[in-house]
Coordinates of C-alpha atoms and ligand atoms in Angstrom, one line a residue:
M1 CA 21.0 -65.3 -29.9
D2 CA 19.7 -61.4 -28.9
K3 CA 19.7 -58.9 -32.1
I4 CA 20.8 -56.1 -31.7
H5 CA 19.1 -52.8 -32.6
S6 CA 19.5 -49.4 -34.0
L7 CA 20.1 -47.0 -30.8
T8 CA 16.3 -45.2 -29.9
G9 CA 15.8 -41.4 -32.9
M10 CA 18.1 -42.9 -35.3
L11 CA 17.1 -43.7 -38.6
D12 CA 18.8 -46.8 -41.2
L13 CA 17.7 -45.4 -44.4
Y14 CA 17.7 -48.1 -47.2
E15 CA 16.1 -47.0 -50.9
D16 CA 15.5 -50.2 -51.9
G17 CA 12.7 -51.8 -50.1
D18 CA 11.7 -48.6 -47.6
S19 CA 8.1 -49.2 -48.4
S20 CA 7.4 -45.9 -46.9
D21 CA 9.6 -44.1 -49.7
L22 CA 11.0 -41.5 -47.2
S23 CA 14.2 -42.8 -47.9
K24 CA 13.4 -42.7 -51.2
N25 CA 12.5 -39.5 -50.9
I26 CA 15.4 -38.2 -49.3
F27 CA 18.1 -39.4 -51.1
E28 CA 16.6 -38.0 -54.0
T29 CA 16.1 -34.7 -52.2
E30 CA 19.7 -34.3 -51.2
K31 CA 20.7 -34.5 -54.8
R32 CA 18.3 -31.8 -56.2
I33 CA 19.1 -30.0 -53.1
K34 CA 23.0 -29.8 -54.4
N35 CA 21.9 -28.9 -57.6
I36 CA 19.9 -26.2 -56.3
F37 CA 23.4 -25.3 -54.1
S38 CA 25.5 -25.1 -57.2
N39 CA 23.0 -23.1 -59.5
Y40 CA 24.0 -19.6 -56.8
Y41 CA 27.6 -20.6 -57.1
L42 CA 28.0 -22.3 -53.5
K43 CA 30.9 -24.1 -53.5
E44 CA 30.7 -27.2 -50.4
I45 CA 32.4 -27.4 -47.3
R46 CA 32.6 -30.2 -44.7
T47 CA 33.4 -30.5 -41.3
P48 CA 34.0 -33.5 -38.9
A49 CA 31.2 -34.6 -36.8
L50 CA 33.0 -34.6 -33.8
E51 CA 34.6 -31.4 -32.1
D52 CA 35.9 -29.6 -29.7
T53 CA 33.0 -29.7 -26.6
D54 CA 33.6 -25.9 -25.9
L55 CA 32.5 -24.9 -30.1
F56 CA 29.2 -25.7 -29.1
K57 CA 29.4 -24.0 -25.2
R58 CA 30.6 -20.9 -27.3
S59 CA 28.8 -20.3 -30.8
A60 CA 25.1 -22.3 -29.4
G61 CA 25.4 -20.4 -26.0
D62 CA 25.4 -22.0 -22.8
I63 CA 22.3 -21.4 -22.1
S64 CA 20.6 -22.9 -25.4
D65 CA 18.5 -26.1 -25.2
I66 CA 20.6 -27.2 -27.4
V67 CA 23.7 -27.1 -25.2
N68 CA 22.1 -27.7 -22.0
K69 CA 20.7 -30.8 -22.8
E70 CA 20.7 -32.1 -26.3
I71 CA 24.5 -32.7 -27.0
Y72 CA 25.9 -35.7 -27.9
S73 CA 29.5 -35.5 -25.3
F74 CA 32.0 -37.5 -24.4
Q75 CA 35.8 -38.1 -22.8
D76 CA 37.8 -39.4 -25.3
R77 CA 41.0 -41.8 -24.2
N78 CA 42.3 -39.1 -23.7
D79 CA 40.1 -37.5 -21.1
K80 CA 39.2 -34.7 -23.7
S81 CA 35.4 -33.4 -24.0
I82 CA 34.2 -34.4 -27.8
S83 CA 30.8 -33.7 -28.7
L84 CA 28.8 -34.6 -32.0
R85 CA 28.4 -31.5 -33.5
P86 CA 24.5 -30.5 -33.2
E87 CA 24.0 -28.4 -36.1
G88 CA 27.0 -26.8 -38.9
T89 CA 27.3 -23.3 -38.5
A90 CA 29.6 -23.4 -36.0
S91 CA 31.6 -26.1 -37.8
V92 CA 32.2 -24.0 -40.6
I93 CA 32.9 -20.6 -38.6
R94 CA 35.7 -22.9 -36.4
S95 CA 37.0 -24.0 -39.7
V96 CA 37.0 -20.6 -42.0
I97 CA 39.1 -18.9 -38.5
E98 CA 41.1 -22.1 -38.5
K99 CA 42.4 -21.6 -42.1
K100 CA 43.2 -17.9 -42.4
L101 CA 39.6 -18.0 -44.0
D102 CA 38.0 -15.2 -42.4
Q103 CA 39.1 -12.2 -43.6
S104 CA 37.5 -12.9 -47.0
T105 CA 33.8 -13.6 -48.5
H106 CA 32.6 -17.1 -48.9
K107 CA 28.9 -18.8 -50.2
L108 CA 29.5 -22.2 -48.9
W109 CA 27.1 -25.6 -48.6
Y110 CA 27.3 -28.7 -46.8
M111 CA 25.0 -31.8 -46.4
G112 CA 25.6 -34.6 -43.2
P113 CA 23.9 -36.1 -40.1
M114 CA 23.7 -34.2 -36.8
W115 CA 22.5 -35.6 -33.6
R116 CA 20.8 -33.7 -30.5
Y117 CA 19.5 -35.7 -27.6
E118 CA 15.6 -34.9 -27.7
R119 CA 12.9 -36.7 -26.8
P120 CA 12.3 -38.7 -30.0
Q121 CA 8.4 -38.2 -31.8
K122 CA 7.3 -37.9 -35.5
G123 CA 10.3 -35.1 -37.6
R124 CA 11.9 -35.6 -34.0
Y125 CA 15.4 -37.8 -34.2
R126 CA 18.4 -38.2 -32.6
Q127 CA 20.5 -38.4 -35.6
F128 CA 19.2 -36.6 -38.8
Y129 CA 20.1 -34.8 -41.8
Q130 CA 20.6 -30.8 -42.4
A131 CA 21.9 -29.3 -45.2
G132 CA 22.9 -25.8 -45.1
V133 CA 24.1 -22.8 -46.4
E134 CA 26.6 -20.3 -44.7
I135 CA 26.9 -16.7 -46.8
L136 CA 29.7 -15.3 -44.9
G137 CA 32.2 -11.4 -44.9
Y138 CA 28.7 -10.3 -46.5
P139 CA 27.2 -6.9 -44.3
E140 CA 23.0 -7.1 -44.2
G141 CA 21.4 -6.2 -47.1
A142 CA 22.3 -8.4 -50.8
P143 CA 22.7 -12.0 -48.6
E144 CA 19.5 -11.7 -47.5
F145 CA 17.6 -11.3 -50.3
E146 CA 19.6 -13.9 -52.6
M147 CA 19.3 -16.0 -49.0
V148 CA 15.4 -16.1 -49.1
S149 CA 15.3 -16.4 -53.0
M150 CA 17.4 -19.6 -52.3
V151 CA 14.5 -20.6 -50.0
C152 CA 11.9 -19.6 -52.5
S153 CA 13.6 -21.8 -55.1
I154 CA 14.2 -24.8 -53.1
I155 CA 9.9 -24.5 -52.3
E156 CA 9.3 -24.5 -56.2
E157 CA 11.6 -26.8 -57.5
F158 CA 9.9 -29.4 -54.9
N159 CA 6.1 -28.0 -55.2
I160 CA 5.6 -28.3 -51.0
A161 CA 2.1 -26.4 -50.3
D162 CA 1.1 -25.1 -47.4
C163 CA 3.9 -23.8 -46.8
T164 CA 4.7 -20.3 -44.9
L165 CA 8.3 -18.5 -44.9
K166 CA 8.1 -16.7 -41.3
I167 CA 10.6 -13.9 -41.3
N168 CA 11.4 -11.5 -38.5
H169 CA 14.4 -8.7 -37.1
L170 CA 16.0 -9.1 -34.0
G171 CA 18.1 -6.1 -34.5
N172 CA 21.4 -4.7 -33.6
Q173 CA 22.3 -5.6 -30.1
D174 CA 21.1 -2.5 -28.8
N175 CA 17.4 -3.0 -29.6
K176 CA 17.9 -6.1 -29.1
K177 CA 18.9 -5.2 -25.3
A178 CA 16.2 -2.6 -25.2
Y179 CA 13.5 -4.8 -26.2
C180 CA 14.8 -7.6 -23.6
D181 CA 14.8 -4.9 -21.2
A182 CA 11.3 -4.1 -21.5
L183 CA 10.2 -7.2 -22.0
I184 CA 12.0 -8.8 -18.1
K185 CA 9.7 -5.4 -17.0
F186 CA 6.2 -6.6 -18.4
L187 CA 6.9 -10.3 -17.6
E188 CA 8.3 -10.0 -13.9
P189 CA 5.0 -9.0 -11.6
L190 CA 3.2 -12.1 -14.0
K191 CA 6.0 -14.6 -12.9
K192 CA 4.2 -16.8 -11.0
N193 CA 2.2 -17.9 -14.0
L194 CA 5.3 -18.6 -15.7
D195 CA 6.9 -22.4 -15.6
E196 CA 9.9 -23.5 -14.9
K197 CA 10.9 -24.0 -18.4
D198 CA 9.8 -20.0 -18.9
L199 CA 11.2 -19.0 -16.0
E200 CA 14.6 -20.1 -16.3
R201 CA 14.5 -19.0 -20.3
L202 CA 13.0 -15.4 -18.4
S203 CA 16.3 -15.5 -16.6
R204 CA 18.6 -16.2 -18.8
N205 CA 17.9 -15.7 -22.6
P206 CA 14.4 -13.2 -22.2
L207 CA 13.3 -13.3 -25.9
R208 CA 13.4 -17.0 -25.8
V209 CA 10.1 -17.1 -23.6
L210 CA 8.0 -15.7 -27.0
D211 CA 9.1 -19.4 -28.5
S212 CA 7.4 -21.1 -25.5
K213 CA 5.1 -24.1 -26.0
N214 CA 2.9 -23.5 -22.6
Q215 CA -0.5 -21.4 -24.3
D216 CA -0.9 -20.0 -21.0
T217 CA 2.2 -18.1 -21.7
Q218 CA 1.8 -17.4 -25.4
L219 CA -2.0 -16.0 -23.3
I220 CA 0.8 -13.7 -21.3
L221 CA 2.8 -13.0 -23.9
K222 CA -0.3 -11.2 -26.4
D223 CA -0.2 -8.4 -24.0
A224 CA 3.5 -8.5 -24.1
P225 CA 5.8 -5.1 -25.7
S226 CA 6.4 -5.9 -29.5
L227 CA 9.6 -6.1 -31.3
K228 CA 8.4 -3.9 -34.0
E229 CA 8.5 -1.1 -31.8
F230 CA 12.1 -1.1 -30.8
L231 CA 13.5 -1.7 -34.5
E232 CA 15.0 1.0 -36.5
T233 CA 13.1 1.8 -39.9
K234 CA 15.9 0.2 -41.9
S235 CA 15.4 -3.1 -40.4
I236 CA 11.6 -3.0 -41.3
E237 CA 11.7 -2.0 -44.8
L238 CA 14.1 -4.7 -45.1
L239 CA 11.6 -7.4 -44.0
E240 CA 8.8 -5.5 -45.9
A241 CA 10.8 -5.5 -49.4
I242 CA 11.9 -9.2 -48.7
K243 CA 7.8 -10.1 -48.5
D244 CA 6.9 -7.7 -51.2
E245 CA 9.7 -8.8 -53.4
F246 CA 8.9 -12.9 -52.9
S247 CA 5.4 -13.0 -51.4
D248 CA 4.3 -14.2 -55.5
V249 CA 6.3 -17.5 -55.5
C250 CA 6.5 -18.2 -51.6
N251 CA 4.1 -17.0 -49.1
I252 CA 5.6 -15.1 -47.2
E253 CA 4.6 -13.6 -43.2
I254 CA 6.5 -11.1 -40.8
D255 CA 6.1 -12.7 -37.2
Y256 CA 8.1 -10.4 -34.6
T257 CA 7.9 -13.0 -32.2
L258 CA 9.6 -15.4 -34.2
V259 CA 13.0 -16.2 -32.7
R260 CA 15.4 -19.0 -33.0
G261 CA 16.5 -21.6 -30.8
L262 CA 20.0 -20.7 -31.4
D263 CA 21.4 -17.7 -29.4
Y264 CA 24.1 -16.4 -32.3
Y265 CA 21.3 -14.9 -34.2
S266 CA 20.8 -11.1 -34.6
G267 CA 19.1 -9.0 -37.4
F268 CA 17.3 -10.4 -40.1
V269 CA 15.7 -14.5 -39.5
F270 CA 13.5 -16.5 -40.6
E271 CA 11.9 -20.1 -41.4
A272 CA 9.3 -22.6 -43.2
L273 CA 7.0 -24.0 -41.8
S274 CA 4.0 -26.1 -43.1
S275 CA 1.0 -27.4 -41.3
N276 CA 1.5 -30.8 -42.9
L277 CA 4.2 -31.8 -40.6
G278 CA 2.7 -32.0 -37.1
A279 CA 4.1 -30.7 -34.2
Q280 CA 7.9 -30.7 -35.5
D281 CA 6.5 -28.0 -38.4
S282 CA 9.8 -26.7 -39.2
F283 CA 11.3 -27.9 -42.1
L284 CA 14.0 -24.7 -42.6
G285 CA 16.3 -22.4 -40.5
G286 CA 18.7 -19.4 -40.5
G287 CA 19.5 -16.4 -40.2
R288 CA 21.7 -13.6 -39.3
Y289 CA 24.9 -14.1 -36.9
D290 CA 26.9 -11.1 -37.4
D291 CA 29.6 -11.8 -34.2
L292 CA 30.1 -15.2 -34.1
C293 CA 33.3 -15.2 -36.1
S294 CA 34.7 -12.4 -33.3
K295 CA 33.1 -14.5 -30.2
L296 CA 35.1 -17.7 -31.5
G297 CA 38.4 -16.0 -31.8
G298 CA 38.1 -14.9 -36.0
K299 CA 38.0 -11.3 -37.3
D300 CA 34.5 -9.7 -37.6
L301 CA 32.7 -11.6 -40.3
P302 CA 28.9 -10.7 -41.4
S303 CA 27.3 -14.3 -42.3
I304 CA 24.5 -15.1 -42.5
G305 CA 23.0 -19.1 -43.4
M306 CA 20.2 -22.0 -42.5
A307 CA 19.3 -25.1 -42.4
I308 CA 17.2 -27.6 -44.0
G309 CA 16.1 -30.2 -42.0
I310 CA 16.4 -33.1 -45.0
E311 CA 14.0 -36.0 -43.5
R312 CA 11.1 -33.3 -42.6
F313 CA 11.5 -31.5 -46.2
A314 CA 11.4 -35.2 -48.2
S315 CA 8.1 -36.1 -46.0
L316 CA 6.7 -32.6 -47.9
V317 CA 8.1 -33.8 -51.0
S318 CA 5.0 -36.0 -52.8
D319 CA 6.4 -38.8 -55.1
T320 CA 5.2 -37.4 -58.3
T321 CA 7.8 -34.5 -58.5
L322 CA 10.7 -36.5 -57.9
S323 CA 9.3 -39.4 -60.1
D324 CA 12.5 -40.1 -63.2
K325 CA 11.5 -41.4 -66.4
I326 CA 12.3 -44.9 -66.2
V327 CA 13.1 -47.7 -68.9
S328 CA 13.6 -51.3 -67.8
F329 CA 16.1 -53.1 -70.7
I330 CA 14.9 -56.5 -71.0
T331 CA 17.1 -59.1 -73.1
L332 CA 15.6 -62.8 -73.4
G333 CA 16.6 -66.2 -73.5
S334 CA 20.1 -66.9 -73.9
I335 CA 21.1 -63.6 -74.9
L336 CA 24.2 -62.3 -72.8
E337 CA 25.8 -60.6 -76.0
P338 CA 28.1 -58.4 -75.2
K339 CA 26.3 -55.9 -78.2
T340 CA 23.0 -55.5 -75.4
Y341 CA 25.1 -54.1 -73.1
K342 CA 26.9 -51.7 -75.4
I343 CA 23.4 -51.3 -76.9
A344 CA 22.7 -50.1 -72.8
H345 CA 25.3 -48.1 -72.8
R346 CA 25.2 -45.8 -75.7
L347 CA 21.4 -45.1 -74.5
R348 CA 22.3 -44.3 -71.6
S349 CA 25.2 -41.9 -72.7
L350 CA 21.8 -40.1 -75.0
N351 CA 19.8 -39.1 -72.9
K352 CA 21.1 -38.8 -69.3
N353 CA 17.8 -37.6 -67.9
I354 CA 16.4 -41.4 -68.0
I355 CA 17.0 -44.0 -65.9
L356 CA 18.0 -47.6 -67.5
D357 CA 16.8 -50.5 -65.4
M358 CA 18.8 -53.5 -67.3
Q359 CA 17.2 -55.6 -66.2
L360 CA 20.5 -58.2 -64.9
S361 CA 18.6 -61.8 -64.0
D362 CA 17.7 -64.7 -66.5
S363 CA 14.3 -65.0 -66.0
S364 CA 11.0 -64.9 -67.7
L365 CA 9.4 -62.1 -70.1
K366 CA 6.7 -62.0 -67.5
A367 CA 9.0 -61.4 -64.6
K368 CA 10.9 -59.0 -65.8
L369 CA 7.7 -56.8 -66.6
R370 CA 6.5 -57.3 -63.5
R371 CA 9.7 -55.8 -62.3
A372 CA 9.8 -53.3 -65.2
N373 CA 5.9 -52.1 -63.7
K374 CA 6.9 -52.8 -60.2
N375 CA 9.9 -49.8 -60.3
N376 CA 7.1 -47.6 -62.3
S377 CA 9.1 -47.9 -65.9
E378 CA 7.3 -45.9 -68.8
Y379 CA 8.3 -48.3 -71.5
A380 CA 10.1 -51.6 -71.5
V381 CA 12.9 -52.0 -74.6
I382 CA 12.8 -56.0 -75.1
V383 CA 15.0 -57.8 -77.0
G384 CA 14.8 -61.3 -77.9
E385 CA 16.6 -63.9 -79.9
E386 CA 15.2 -63.5 -83.2
E387 CA 14.9 -59.6 -82.7
F388 CA 18.6 -59.6 -82.1
N389 CA 19.3 -61.4 -85.5
N390 CA 16.5 -59.4 -87.0
G391 CA 18.9 -56.3 -85.2
T392 CA 15.1 -54.8 -84.0
F393 CA 13.9 -53.7 -80.8
I394 CA 10.1 -54.0 -79.4
I395 CA 9.4 -50.9 -77.0
K396 CA 7.0 -51.0 -75.1
P397 CA 4.8 -48.6 -73.4
L398 CA 3.9 -50.1 -69.6
K399 CA 1.7 -46.7 -68.5
D400 CA -0.6 -45.7 -71.4
E401 CA -3.0 -48.5 -72.5
L402 CA -3.5 -46.8 -75.5
K403 CA 0.1 -46.8 -76.9
E404 CA 0.4 -49.8 -78.7
Q405 CA 4.4 -51.5 -78.4
Q406 CA 6.1 -51.1 -81.8
T407 CA 9.4 -52.7 -83.2
V408 CA 11.7 -50.6 -84.2
S409 CA 15.6 -50.4 -85.6
I410 CA 18.6 -49.4 -83.4
D411 CA 18.5 -45.8 -85.4
E412 CA 15.0 -45.7 -84.3
L413 CA 15.1 -47.2 -81.1
F414 CA 18.2 -44.2 -80.3
E415 CA 16.3 -41.4 -81.8
F416 CA 13.7 -42.8 -79.7
Y417 CA 15.3 -42.9 -76.8
K418 CA 16.8 -39.7 -77.3
A419 CA 13.5 -37.8 -77.6
L420 CA 11.9 -38.8 -73.8
Ligands
HAM1 P1 17.8 -25.4 -36.5 O1 16.4 -24.4 -36.9 O2 18.3 -25.7 -35.6 O3 18.8 -24.5 -37.2 O4 18.2 -26.9 -37.4 C1 17.6 -26.7 -38.5 C2 16.7 -27.8 -39.1 O5 16.9 -28.9 -38.8 C3 15.1 -27.3 -38.2 O6 14.3 -26.4 -39.1 C4 14.2 -29.1 -38.6 O7 13.9 -29.3 -40.2 C5 15.9 -29.4 -38.7 N1 15.6 -30.1 -37.3 C6 16.2 -30.0 -36.2 N2 16.6 -31.1 -35.4 C7 16.1 -31.9 -35.2 C8 15.5 -33.0 -35.2 N3 16.0 -33.8 -33.8 N4 15.4 -34.1 -36.0 C9 14.6 -33.5 -37.1 N5 15.0 -32.7 -37.5 C10 15.6 -31.3 -37.1 C11 20.3 -24.5 -37.3 O8 20.8 -25.7 -37.2 C12 21.0 -23.9 -37.4 N6 22.5 -23.5 -37.9 C13 20.8 -23.0 -39.3 C14 21.4 -22.0 -39.4 C15 22.7 -21.7 -40.1 N7 21.6 -20.8 -39.0 C16 22.4 -19.9 -39.7 N8 23.2 -21.2 -40.3

């Protein structure tokens, strides 16, 4: 019978047996990112994967690529147009408005799958995971610093090398409009040199031309007016203050050509990139979106947010950063005494930072040690019939050949485990 395959651009994640370690890194990364979010006193929000298609049309902008070409939309059985969410921000704001929470401040996080019908390639999937943060109800200033601090914490916690945090300010609506007009005036006489995609961007959203992947367009743009000249001094000062404060933790670059793929941004925007990712080099992005809430029928709710692309991020994280200490608990012979399980139970409660792999099969010591080595255990705690009767345990170091194995009492075992 023909086998059924997964859909193009959609990954199965499986921790046990994934030779590339990507799945393991993804699961572990998600866990640790959640801890960082808790450190920043963010509260979880979970919204549905499916939404009314109009939500994304009105939020991302009719003219963004995401809404134009990448959205997974369907007619449901009632002939209503619904879509799989391509990103999380619009859903969060929809939910906050619906619950009448749009008059107060909130610091929220979410994690989950998003869908975009893009051409799959390395680091670009049709179903991918995002960890997002939305700080709602605070005007420009403090949240910008808090957000950059969070990004820096994440980069530091995971030891991400070779990465740059690009920051920019898109100005207020007036600055943005004045700059767009100047850009149109500059590009209009050069239109014959632009490709179809850039021409479309020029007519629909001129700022997006700055994001063109076409080398010829980029050459033309070298002489274009700079956004910096259209910004207020306080916007430039904000960028410089952020760079000054955080440059010792993370490589920060002010890039006046940085624009984002979604139309709802104004003010401060940012993207973190790594040269180790190839063409899809941005693993995190976000910015301020003060007008989105009112545009979706809610109150004025100045807000800022960001999302991490989990697959891209996890591929940058090295195994050594994520490696936990593992101990294998090996019982031998016919020992299936409930007591040994109780001892393992006690060990786990004594030191929650250690992963204890209780080997459940009835195989030989050799086979069990092989498994312990394979799962990267630092030690094996071994108890055979003789040890069991004497009340002793063998602690066998598995990684350091210079360390000798030792036979210890139960209290010594507890002390040893606690100190690991
Ligand atoms: P975004 O830049 O569209 O922003 O996506 C954020 C991150 O998701 C990207 O930096 C990238 O790592 C990852 N990503 C995007 N598309 C794909 C894909 N096809 N495959 C794999 N990874 C992908 C947003 O989504 C905004 N909602 C962020 C935000 C939150 N802004 C304010 N609040």
